Tab-separated table of C-alpha atoms and ligand atoms in Angstrom:
chain	number	residue	atom	x	y	z
A	1004	UNK	CA	-25.074	-41.740	-61.742
A	1005	UNK	CA	-26.507	-40.562	-58.423
A	1006	UNK	CA	-26.566	-44.240	-57.375
A	1007	UNK	CA	-22.617	-43.703	-57.197
A	1008	UNK	CA	-23.081	-41.414	-54.177
A	1009	UNK	CA	-21.692	-42.571	-50.976
A	1010	UNK	CA	-23.801	-42.469	-47.762
A	1011	UNK	CA	-22.792	-39.648	-45.604
A	1012	UNK	CA	-22.677	-39.935	-41.850
A	1013	UNK	CA	-25.210	-37.689	-40.469
A	1014	UNK	CA	-24.029	-34.570	-38.500
A	1015	UNK	CA	-24.156	-35.794	-34.806
A	1016	UNK	CA	-25.567	-32.639	-33.409
A	1017	UNK	CA	-28.449	-32.597	-36.012
A	1018	UNK	CA	-28.993	-36.311	-35.700
A	1019	UNK	CA	-29.322	-35.817	-31.996
A	1020	UNK	CA	-32.174	-33.318	-32.650
A	1021	UNK	CA	-34.133	-35.922	-34.576
A	1022	UNK	CA	-33.494	-38.561	-31.950
A	1023	UNK	CA	-34.899	-36.342	-29.300
A	1024	UNK	CA	-38.052	-35.371	-31.395
A	1025	UNK	CA	-38.849	-39.131	-31.814
A	1026	UNK	CA	-38.448	-39.900	-28.103
A	1027	UNK	CA	-41.898	-40.348	-26.693
A	1028	UNK	CA	-40.933	-39.939	-23.144
A	1029	UNK	CA	-42.896	-37.157	-21.300
A	1030	UNK	CA	-40.039	-35.706	-19.030
A	1031	UNK	CA	-37.227	-35.807	-21.753
A	1032	UNK	CA	-34.665	-32.938	-21.684
A	1033	UNK	CA	-32.933	-31.555	-24.816
A	1034	UNK	CA	-29.402	-30.291	-24.001
A	1035	UNK	CA	-28.171	-30.967	-27.501
A	1036	UNK	CA	-28.198	-28.400	-30.333
A	1037	UNK	CA	-27.056	-24.896	-29.429
A	1038	UNK	CA	-30.272	-23.014	-29.564
A	1039	UNK	CA	-31.286	-20.759	-26.745
A	1040	UNK	CA	-34.588	-21.778	-24.830
A	1041	UNK	CA	-36.479	-19.905	-22.107
A	1042	UNK	CA	-37.617	-21.552	-18.975
A	1043	UNK	CA	-40.669	-23.160	-20.763
A	1044	UNK	CA	-38.352	-24.795	-23.360
A	1045	UNK	CA	-39.437	-22.285	-26.169
A	1046	UNK	CA	-37.040	-20.296	-28.454
A	1047	UNK	CA	-38.792	-16.961	-28.463
A	1048	UNK	CA	-38.423	-14.234	-31.134
A	1049	UNK	CA	-36.750	-11.330	-29.437
A	1050	UNK	CA	-38.936	-8.245	-28.912
A	1051	UNK	CA	-36.552	-5.813	-30.980
A	1052	UNK	CA	-36.606	-8.340	-33.943
A	1053	UNK	CA	-40.220	-8.654	-34.020
A	1054	UNK	CA	-40.381	-4.767	-33.863
A	1055	UNK	CA	-37.898	-4.471	-36.779
A	1056	UNK	CA	-39.931	-7.093	-38.805
A	1057	UNK	CA	-43.114	-4.911	-38.369
A	1058	UNK	CA	-41.347	-1.960	-39.583
A	1059	UNK	CA	-39.833	-3.634	-42.560
A	1060	UNK	CA	-43.184	-5.062	-43.399
A	1061	UNK	CA	-44.715	-1.554	-43.465
A	1062	UNK	CA	-41.809	0.151	-45.316
A	1063	UNK	CA	-40.407	-2.386	-47.769
A	1064	UNK	CA	-41.754	-1.915	-51.406
A	1065	UNK	CA	-39.659	-4.483	-53.238
A	1066	UNK	CA	-38.073	-7.933	-53.075
A	1067	UNK	CA	-35.618	-7.233	-56.035
A	1068	UNK	CA	-31.975	-8.186	-55.560
A	1069	UNK	CA	-29.758	-6.150	-53.025
A	1070	UNK	CA	-26.031	-6.104	-52.641
A	1071	UNK	CA	-23.886	-9.180	-53.590
A	1072	UNK	CA	-21.675	-8.623	-50.585
A	1073	UNK	CA	-24.595	-7.536	-48.342
A	1074	UNK	CA	-26.198	-3.989	-47.584
A	1075	UNK	CA	-23.868	-1.235	-46.464
A	1076	UNK	CA	-25.988	-0.482	-43.364
A	1077	UNK	CA	-25.540	-4.107	-42.289
A	1078	UNK	CA	-22.017	-4.233	-43.112
A	1079	UNK	CA	-21.232	-1.152	-41.030
A	1080	UNK	CA	-23.502	-2.117	-38.099
A	1081	UNK	CA	-21.954	-5.459	-37.850
A	1082	UNK	CA	-18.362	-4.039	-38.105
A	1083	UNK	CA	-19.326	-1.699	-35.285
A	1084	UNK	CA	-20.816	-4.431	-33.143
A	1085	UNK	CA	-17.734	-6.630	-33.458
A	1086	UNK	CA	-14.975	-4.098	-33.419
A	1087	UNK	CA	-16.279	-1.112	-31.855
A	1088	UNK	CA	-13.995	2.028	-32.295
A	1089	UNK	CA	-11.483	-0.145	-33.975
A	1090	UNK	CA	-13.370	-0.658	-37.167
A	1091	UNK	CA	-11.546	0.961	-40.009
A	1092	UNK	CA	-14.066	0.889	-43.111
A	1093	UNK	CA	-11.265	1.765	-45.503
A	1094	UNK	CA	-9.162	-1.297	-44.890
A	1095	UNK	CA	-11.980	-3.673	-43.941
A	1096	UNK	CA	-13.784	-5.888	-46.411
A	1097	UNK	CA	-17.214	-7.168	-45.376
A	1098	UNK	CA	-19.328	-9.971	-46.769
A	1099	UNK	CA	-22.878	-10.820	-45.751
A	1100	UNK	CA	-23.137	-14.653	-45.579
A	1101	UNK	CA	-25.589	-17.394	-45.110
A	1102	UNK	CA	-25.418	-17.543	-41.357
A	1103	UNK	CA	-22.062	-17.943	-39.409
A	1104	UNK	CA	-21.479	-21.415	-41.152
A	1105	UNK	CA	-21.497	-19.554	-44.353
A	1106	UNK	CA	-19.012	-16.997	-43.114
A	1107	UNK	CA	-16.614	-19.900	-42.007
A	1108	UNK	CA	-16.909	-21.430	-45.353
A	1109	UNK	CA	-16.290	-18.248	-47.312
A	1110	UNK	CA	-13.343	-17.459	-45.054
A	1111	UNK	CA	-11.676	-20.773	-45.796
A	1112	UNK	CA	-12.380	-20.460	-49.419
A	1113	UNK	CA	-10.855	-16.979	-49.500
A	1114	UNK	CA	-7.784	-18.016	-47.511
A	1115	UNK	CA	-7.434	-20.906	-49.923
A	1116	UNK	CA	-7.590	-18.523	-52.962
A	1117	UNK	CA	-4.826	-16.512	-51.340
A	1118	UNK	CA	-2.725	-19.804	-50.480
A	1119	UNK	CA	-3.740	-22.878	-52.060
A	1120	UNK	CA	-1.483	-24.793	-49.778
A	1121	UNK	CA	-2.807	-23.476	-46.562
A	1122	UNK	CA	-3.339	-25.595	-43.346
A	1123	UNK	CA	-5.771	-24.695	-40.778
A	1124	UNK	CA	-4.971	-24.920	-36.979
A	1125	UNK	CA	-8.132	-25.848	-34.885
A	1126	UNK	CA	-8.642	-26.369	-31.197
A	1127	UNK	CA	-8.948	-29.876	-29.941
A	1128	UNK	CA	-11.899	-30.120	-29.473
A	1129	UNK	CA	-13.814	-27.520	-31.766
A	1130	UNK	CA	-17.289	-27.353	-33.338
A	1131	UNK	CA	-17.314	-30.602	-35.326
A	1132	UNK	CA	-18.610	-28.891	-38.318
A	1133	UNK	CA	-15.231	-26.840	-38.664
A	1134	UNK	CA	-13.451	-29.932	-39.208
A	1135	UNK	CA	-16.114	-31.566	-41.535
A	1136	UNK	CA	-16.156	-28.540	-43.675
A	1137	UNK	CA	-12.412	-28.541	-43.951
A	1138	UNK	CA	-12.256	-32.228	-44.540
A	1139	UNK	CA	-14.864	-31.806	-47.396
A	1140	UNK	CA	-12.838	-28.947	-48.911
A	1141	UNK	CA	-9.720	-31.036	-48.685
A	1142	UNK	CA	-7.911	-28.368	-46.635
A	1143	UNK	CA	-5.428	-30.037	-44.229
A	1144	UNK	CA	-6.402	-29.611	-40.547
A	1145	UNK	CA	-3.875	-29.425	-37.743
A	1146	UNK	CA	-5.173	-29.810	-34.203
A	1147	UNK	CA	-3.881	-27.750	-31.409
A	1148	UNK	CA	-4.238	-28.739	-27.780
A	1149	UNK	CA	-6.924	-26.594	-26.019
A	1150	UNK	CA	-8.891	-28.561	-23.374
A	1151	UNK	CA	-7.434	-29.819	-20.194
A	1152	UNK	CA	-9.874	-32.584	-19.631
A	1153	UNK	CA	-8.777	-33.020	-16.023
A	1154	UNK	CA	-9.455	-29.464	-15.036
A	1155	UNK	CA	-12.142	-28.804	-17.587
A	1156	UNK	CA	-10.133	-25.625	-18.196
A	1157	UNK	CA	-7.897	-24.384	-21.064
A	1158	UNK	CA	-4.510	-26.223	-21.588
A	1159	UNK	CA	-2.854	-22.990	-22.464
A	1160	UNK	CA	0.699	-24.208	-22.327
A	1161	UNK	CA	-0.269	-26.891	-24.835
A	1162	UNK	CA	-2.144	-24.371	-26.999
A	1163	UNK	CA	0.874	-22.021	-27.087
A	1164	UNK	CA	3.253	-24.785	-27.968
A	1165	UNK	CA	1.065	-26.031	-30.749
A	1166	UNK	CA	0.093	-22.762	-32.272
A	1167	UNK	CA	3.683	-21.657	-32.335
A	1168	UNK	CA	4.407	-24.221	-35.013
A	1169	UNK	CA	2.042	-22.514	-37.433
A	1170	UNK	CA	3.752	-20.663	-40.352
A	1171	UNK	CA	2.922	-17.654	-42.598
A	1172	UNK	CA	0.311	-18.919	-44.982
A	1173	UNK	CA	-1.421	-21.103	-42.338
A	1174	UNK	CA	-4.690	-20.132	-40.689
A	1175	UNK	CA	-5.348	-20.334	-36.885
A	1176	UNK	CA	-8.956	-20.755	-36.157
A	1177	UNK	CA	-9.847	-19.217	-32.774
A	1178	UNK	CA	-13.228	-19.090	-30.908
A	1179	UNK	CA	-13.875	-15.435	-30.188
A	1180	UNK	CA	-15.701	-16.211	-26.951
A	1181	UNK	CA	-17.926	-18.963	-25.525
A	1182	UNK	CA	-15.846	-21.806	-26.859
A	1183	UNK	CA	-17.936	-24.533	-28.515
A	1184	UNK	CA	-18.023	-27.356	-27.296
A	1185	UNK	CA	-16.109	-26.904	-23.974
A	1186	UNK	CA	-17.261	-23.513	-22.548
A	1187	UNK	CA	-13.614	-22.929	-21.393
A	1188	UNK	CA	-12.216	-19.563	-22.623
A	1189	UNK	CA	-9.086	-17.624	-22.867
A	1190	UNK	CA	-8.446	-14.625	-20.495
A	1191	UNK	CA	-7.596	-11.313	-21.818
A	1192	UNK	CA	-3.911	-11.924	-20.729
A	1193	UNK	CA	-3.973	-15.318	-22.677
A	1194	UNK	CA	-5.348	-13.461	-25.782
A	1195	UNK	CA	-2.422	-11.222	-25.598
A	1196	UNK	CA	-0.029	-14.006	-25.440
A	1197	UNK	CA	-1.759	-15.651	-28.521
A	1198	UNK	CA	-1.351	-12.314	-30.362
A	1199	UNK	CA	2.403	-12.380	-29.719
A	1200	UNK	CA	2.520	-15.820	-31.133
A	1201	UNK	CA	0.681	-14.796	-34.245
A	1202	UNK	CA	2.947	-11.685	-34.665
A	1203	UNK	CA	5.915	-14.049	-34.517
A	1204	UNK	CA	4.689	-16.820	-36.760
A	1205	UNK	CA	2.892	-14.553	-39.237
A	1206	UNK	CA	-0.056	-17.086	-39.331
A	1207	UNK	CA	-3.511	-15.641	-40.280
A	1208	UNK	CA	-6.186	-15.670	-37.431
A	1209	UNK	CA	-9.563	-16.624	-38.237
A	1210	UNK	CA	-12.012	-15.850	-35.290
A	1211	UNK	CA	-15.176	-17.594	-35.245
A	1212	UNK	CA	-17.484	-15.356	-33.203
A	1213	UNK	CA	-20.748	-17.081	-32.895
A	1214	UNK	CA	-22.000	-16.189	-29.396
A	1215	UNK	CA	-21.060	-12.621	-28.856
A	1216	UNK	CA	-23.176	-11.404	-25.925
A	1217	UNK	CA	-23.720	-14.832	-24.417
A	1218	UNK	CA	-20.596	-15.011	-22.224
A	1219	UNK	CA	-19.588	-11.981	-20.175
A	1220	UNK	CA	-21.390	-9.277	-22.160
A	1221	UNK	CA	-21.449	-7.786	-25.731
A	1222	UNK	CA	-18.191	-5.829	-25.269
A	1223	UNK	CA	-16.482	-8.347	-22.978
A	1224	UNK	CA	-17.069	-11.190	-25.563
A	1225	UNK	CA	-15.559	-8.951	-28.373
A	1226	UNK	CA	-12.315	-8.105	-26.322
A	1227	UNK	CA	-10.204	-10.901	-27.467
A	1228	UNK	CA	-11.193	-10.483	-31.135
A	1229	UNK	CA	-10.495	-6.695	-30.665
A	1230	UNK	CA	-7.168	-7.267	-29.176
A	1231	UNK	CA	-6.168	-9.497	-32.009
A	1232	UNK	CA	-7.484	-6.848	-34.553
A	1233	UNK	CA	-5.413	-4.047	-32.865
A	1234	UNK	CA	-2.179	-6.106	-33.191
A	1235	UNK	CA	-2.366	-8.300	-36.149
A	1236	UNK	CA	-2.147	-6.856	-39.640
A	1237	UNK	CA	-4.524	-9.318	-41.276
A	1238	UNK	CA	-7.525	-10.849	-39.634
A	1239	UNK	CA	-10.536	-12.776	-40.745
A	1240	UNK	CA	-13.641	-12.746	-38.472
A	1241	UNK	CA	-16.682	-14.911	-39.105
A	1242	UNK	CA	-19.665	-13.738	-37.080
A	1243	UNK	CA	-23.043	-15.249	-36.554
A	1244	UNK	CA	-26.348	-13.581	-35.748
A	1245	UNK	CA	-28.261	-16.674	-35.188
A	1246	UNK	CA	-27.659	-16.703	-31.357
A	1247	UNK	CA	-27.483	-13.182	-30.277
A	1248	UNK	CA	-30.312	-12.128	-32.339
A	1249	UNK	CA	-32.141	-15.375	-32.030
A	1250	UNK	CA	-32.698	-15.492	-35.889
A	1251	UNK	CA	-31.375	-18.982	-36.440
A	1252	UNK	CA	-33.524	-19.972	-39.539
A	1253	UNK	CA	-33.004	-16.567	-41.132
A	1254	UNK	CA	-29.340	-17.531	-41.910
A	1255	UNK	CA	-27.577	-14.269	-41.069
A	1256	UNK	CA	-23.883	-13.654	-40.471
A	1257	UNK	CA	-20.961	-11.990	-41.931
A	1258	UNK	CA	-17.361	-12.325	-42.835
A	1259	UNK	CA	-14.961	-9.464	-42.120
A	1260	UNK	CA	-11.388	-9.318	-43.538
A	1261	UNK	CA	-9.111	-6.826	-41.871
A	1262	UNK	CA	-6.471	-5.738	-44.293
A	1263	UNK	CA	-3.245	-3.647	-44.056
A	1264	UNK	CA	-4.224	-1.060	-46.711
A	1265	UNK	CA	-6.989	0.012	-48.959
A	1266	UNK	CA	-5.721	-1.771	-52.195
A	1267	UNK	CA	-5.623	-5.095	-50.321
A	1268	UNK	CA	-9.007	-4.483	-48.930
A	1269	UNK	CA	-10.361	-3.858	-52.467
A	1270	UNK	CA	-8.744	-7.177	-53.503
A	1271	UNK	CA	-10.395	-8.807	-50.635
A	1272	UNK	CA	-13.746	-7.326	-51.163
A	1273	UNK	CA	-13.697	-8.224	-54.944
A	1274	UNK	CA	-12.689	-12.020	-54.038
A	1275	UNK	CA	-15.510	-12.342	-51.275
A	1276	UNK	CA	-18.208	-10.824	-53.713
A	1277	UNK	CA	-17.001	-13.354	-56.237
A	1278	UNK	CA	-17.230	-16.304	-53.742
A	1279	UNK	CA	-20.870	-15.340	-52.827
A	1280	UNK	CA	-21.645	-15.164	-56.543
A	1281	UNK	CA	-20.103	-18.579	-57.179
A	1282	UNK	CA	-21.711	-20.237	-54.190
A	1283	UNK	CA	-25.220	-18.917	-53.948
A	1284	UNK	CA	-25.149	-15.454	-55.598
A	1285	UNK	CA	-26.943	-12.916	-53.250
A	1286	UNK	CA	-26.962	-13.513	-49.590
A	1287	UNK	CA	-30.077	-13.626	-47.649
A	1288	UNK	CA	-31.560	-10.210	-47.166
A	1289	UNK	CA	-34.303	-10.566	-44.487
A	1290	UNK	CA	-32.231	-11.451	-41.483
A	1291	UNK	CA	-29.534	-8.805	-42.277
A	1292	UNK	CA	-32.148	-6.158	-42.634
A	1293	UNK	CA	-33.505	-7.197	-39.293
A	1294	UNK	CA	-29.937	-6.955	-37.667
A	1295	UNK	CA	-29.204	-3.620	-39.325
A	1296	UNK	CA	-32.658	-2.189	-38.373
A	1297	UNK	CA	-32.196	-3.223	-34.664
A	1298	UNK	CA	-28.635	-1.946	-34.564
A	1299	UNK	CA	-29.335	1.289	-36.357
A	1300	UNK	CA	-32.482	2.230	-34.334
A	1301	UNK	CA	-31.541	3.414	-30.973
A	1302	UNK	CA	-34.681	2.216	-29.017
A	1303	UNK	CA	-34.669	-1.147	-30.817
A	1304	UNK	CA	-30.971	-1.444	-30.067
A	1305	UNK	CA	-31.368	-0.558	-26.439
A	1306	UNK	CA	-34.341	-3.101	-26.030
A	1307	UNK	CA	-32.215	-5.840	-27.896
A	1308	UNK	CA	-29.380	-5.196	-25.570
A	1309	UNK	CA	-31.443	-5.419	-22.611
A	1310	UNK	CA	-33.125	-8.698	-23.610
A	1311	UNK	CA	-29.803	-10.111	-24.648
A	1312	UNK	CA	-28.547	-9.299	-21.246
A	1313	UNK	CA	-31.305	-11.098	-19.538
A	1314	UNK	CA	-30.804	-14.108	-21.674
A	1315	UNK	CA	-27.153	-14.126	-20.651
A	1316	UNK	CA	-27.638	-13.591	-16.973
A	1317	UNK	CA	-30.269	-16.198	-16.957
A	1318	UNK	CA	-27.784	-18.709	-18.405
A	1319	UNK	CA	-25.268	-17.732	-15.592
A	1320	UNK	CA	-27.840	-18.360	-13.006
A	1321	UNK	CA	-28.526	-21.831	-14.394
A	1322	UNK	CA	-24.789	-22.518	-14.283
A	1323	UNK	CA	-24.636	-21.449	-10.665
A	1324	UNK	CA	-27.551	-23.475	-9.710
A	1325	UNK	CA	-26.382	-26.656	-11.606
A	1326	UNK	CA	-22.817	-26.231	-10.099
A	1327	UNK	CA	-24.438	-25.709	-6.606
A	1328	UNK	CA	-26.683	-28.848	-6.987
A	1329	UNK	CA	-23.690	-30.956	-8.231
A	1330	UNK	CA	-21.675	-29.614	-5.114
A	1331	UNK	CA	-24.424	-30.877	-2.746
A	1332	UNK	CA	-24.935	-34.203	-4.498
A	1333	UNK	CA	-21.233	-34.986	-5.021
A	1334	UNK	CA	-20.106	-33.493	-1.753
A	1335	UNK	CA	-17.238	-31.979	-3.632
A	1336	UNK	CA	-16.358	-28.950	-5.738
A	1337	UNK	CA	-15.269	-30.863	-8.851
A	1338	UNK	CA	-18.145	-29.564	-10.789
A	1339	UNK	CA	-17.451	-25.946	-10.085
A	1340	UNK	CA	-16.155	-25.607	-13.635
A	1341	UNK	CA	-19.823	-25.390	-14.794
A	1342	UNK	CA	-20.067	-22.046	-13.062
A	1343	UNK	CA	-16.606	-20.863	-14.435
A	1344	UNK	CA	-17.421	-21.749	-17.976
A	1345	UNK	CA	-19.122	-19.169	-20.243
A	1346	UNK	CA	-21.532	-19.220	-23.184
A	1347	UNK	CA	-24.084	-21.834	-23.995
A	1348	UNK	CA	-22.012	-25.006	-23.672
A	1349	UNK	CA	-20.155	-26.853	-21.000
A	1350	UNK	CA	-18.273	-30.108	-21.653
A	1351	UNK	CA	-18.956	-32.314	-18.506
A	1352	UNK	CA	-16.200	-34.831	-19.225
A	1353	UNK	CA	-18.616	-37.857	-18.950
A	1354	UNK	CA	-17.590	-40.918	-21.074
A	1355	UNK	CA	-19.638	-41.912	-24.140
A	1356	UNK	CA	-21.096	-44.740	-22.107
A	1357	UNK	CA	-22.179	-42.321	-19.406
A	1358	UNK	CA	-23.643	-40.037	-21.878
A	1359	UNK	CA	-25.599	-42.979	-23.361
A	1360	UNK	CA	-26.806	-44.004	-19.940
A	1361	UNK	CA	-28.016	-40.512	-19.113
A	1362	UNK	CA	-30.078	-40.684	-22.498
A	1363	UNK	CA	-31.550	-44.111	-21.895
A	1364	UNK	CA	-32.346	-43.903	-18.192
A	1365	UNK	CA	-33.151	-40.346	-17.706
A	1366	UNK	CA	-34.161	-39.238	-21.125
A	1367	UNK	CA	-31.580	-36.499	-21.097
A	1368	UNK	CA	-29.997	-35.738	-24.435
A	1369	UNK	CA	-26.475	-34.207	-24.563
A	1370	UNK	CA	-23.992	-34.259	-27.341
A	1371	UNK	CA	-21.784	-37.559	-27.536
A	1372	UNK	CA	-18.699	-35.709	-26.171
A	1373	UNK	CA	-20.915	-34.636	-23.035
A	1374	UNK	CA	-21.456	-31.208	-24.158
A	1375	UNK	CA	-24.583	-29.842	-22.547
A	1376	UNK	CA	-26.535	-26.773	-23.760
A	1377	UNK	CA	-27.068	-24.749	-20.485
A	1378	UNK	CA	-29.998	-22.900	-21.958
A	1379	UNK	CA	-31.833	-26.235	-22.403
A	1380	UNK	CA	-32.206	-26.307	-18.584
A	1381	UNK	CA	-34.572	-24.775	-16.055
A	1382	UNK	CA	-34.869	-24.580	-12.319
A	1383	UNK	CA	-37.005	-27.831	-12.411
A	1384	UNK	CA	-34.710	-29.741	-14.708
A	1385	UNK	CA	-31.465	-28.948	-13.083
A	1386	UNK	CA	-31.879	-31.185	-10.150
A	1387	UNK	CA	-32.918	-34.094	-12.476
A	1388	UNK	CA	-29.853	-33.507	-14.640
A	1389	UNK	CA	-27.639	-33.254	-11.550
A	1390	UNK	CA	-28.809	-36.511	-10.176
A	1391	UNK	CA	-28.401	-38.291	-13.616
A	1392	UNK	CA	-24.770	-37.130	-13.700
A	1393	UNK	CA	-23.985	-38.357	-10.295
A	1394	UNK	CA	-25.876	-41.689	-10.882
A	1395	UNK	CA	-24.052	-42.282	-14.121
A	1396	UNK	CA	-20.744	-41.968	-12.199
A	1397	UNK	CA	-19.483	-38.830	-13.962
B	1188	LMR	C1	-24.228	-26.127	-32.015
B	1188	LMR	O1	-22.997	-26.274	-32.114
B	1188	LMR	O2	-25.027	-26.855	-31.546
B	1188	LMR	C2	-24.645	-25.091	-33.002
B	1188	LMR	O3	-23.602	-24.283	-33.527
B	1188	LMR	C3	-25.717	-25.378	-33.999
B	1188	LMR	C4	-25.155	-26.003	-35.210
B	1188	LMR	O4	-25.410	-25.801	-36.370
B	1188	LMR	O5	-24.315	-27.195	-34.891
């Protein structure tokens, strides 16, 4: 029977990881998968995370099952991190999930349980796995314009026109901050206009918040999400702790469902717990406990915030340096968008052939759509990348 299986195309981002590993060249540079790396190319364990794990090792006495929807301390801490003062526990359902991807998957399952005929509006482009999951689930995908390739900025007029065609019962997937793969983000004024369109159409926003703290700061990166939460009666938020806590392999994330009243909240909470039970039963505990320990212990929280801020400002400096180098080499300001973009990624706007050339000639790996992971760079590799970009004719 298993011989009937059809071969699956490998995930492009993950395949690139393998290709990079197999490349024997000394000076190769990995700008592929979205993992933070320090200047020496290492993905460190954050200080507060290590401290939390030490405490857990000393205090934990059992590995028995915990909450099916996650532990209340994790749920509350994540709700607060994302929504701040806007968190209303009595009308918010929360689910601990297997990473941010698990939160996206459970959000889509939940929306489909509520409306079997839903369509999901996604930005063009979006994280490829968004579309892949929806295709696998058989959920129709509707693209909305998002990226203005010429300016490397947001095509906001196109976006507004396209999401205005969503209807009640549809889902509009929005990137909360640090748009993946482009790095081009909405201003707060534009978020307000998006909220106006959602109010008019009645479509359900699903906000993917995978990089809170990597763009303009923890509070700033949640501002668009909070604006939507304040204005739209029902909102789904899929949050990842992979990046901002650096706990990628612990698979930690959560889904929030903001509801209009307590009865709907109970319905949503029950459906979400059911979804976990049907998919993998209990969610991973370890990463969630790290997160709640860090967020609920003032000195750990302060240290985590300081380290996250250093990571964020380090990436901004790399952006400035790369934009400066490209300005010098190209004799123009056409690459200044690199400094304007936020988060881990920027889409350079190179052709697939140019991306291939940069890989073959210079050993620099970026995703095929010319997305680069800024955190994969350091002061020494930026000039190498800049020269490759110019020589490849980007
Ligand atoms: C990425 O876009 O590189 C990250 O979100 C990692 C992944 O799972 O694709």
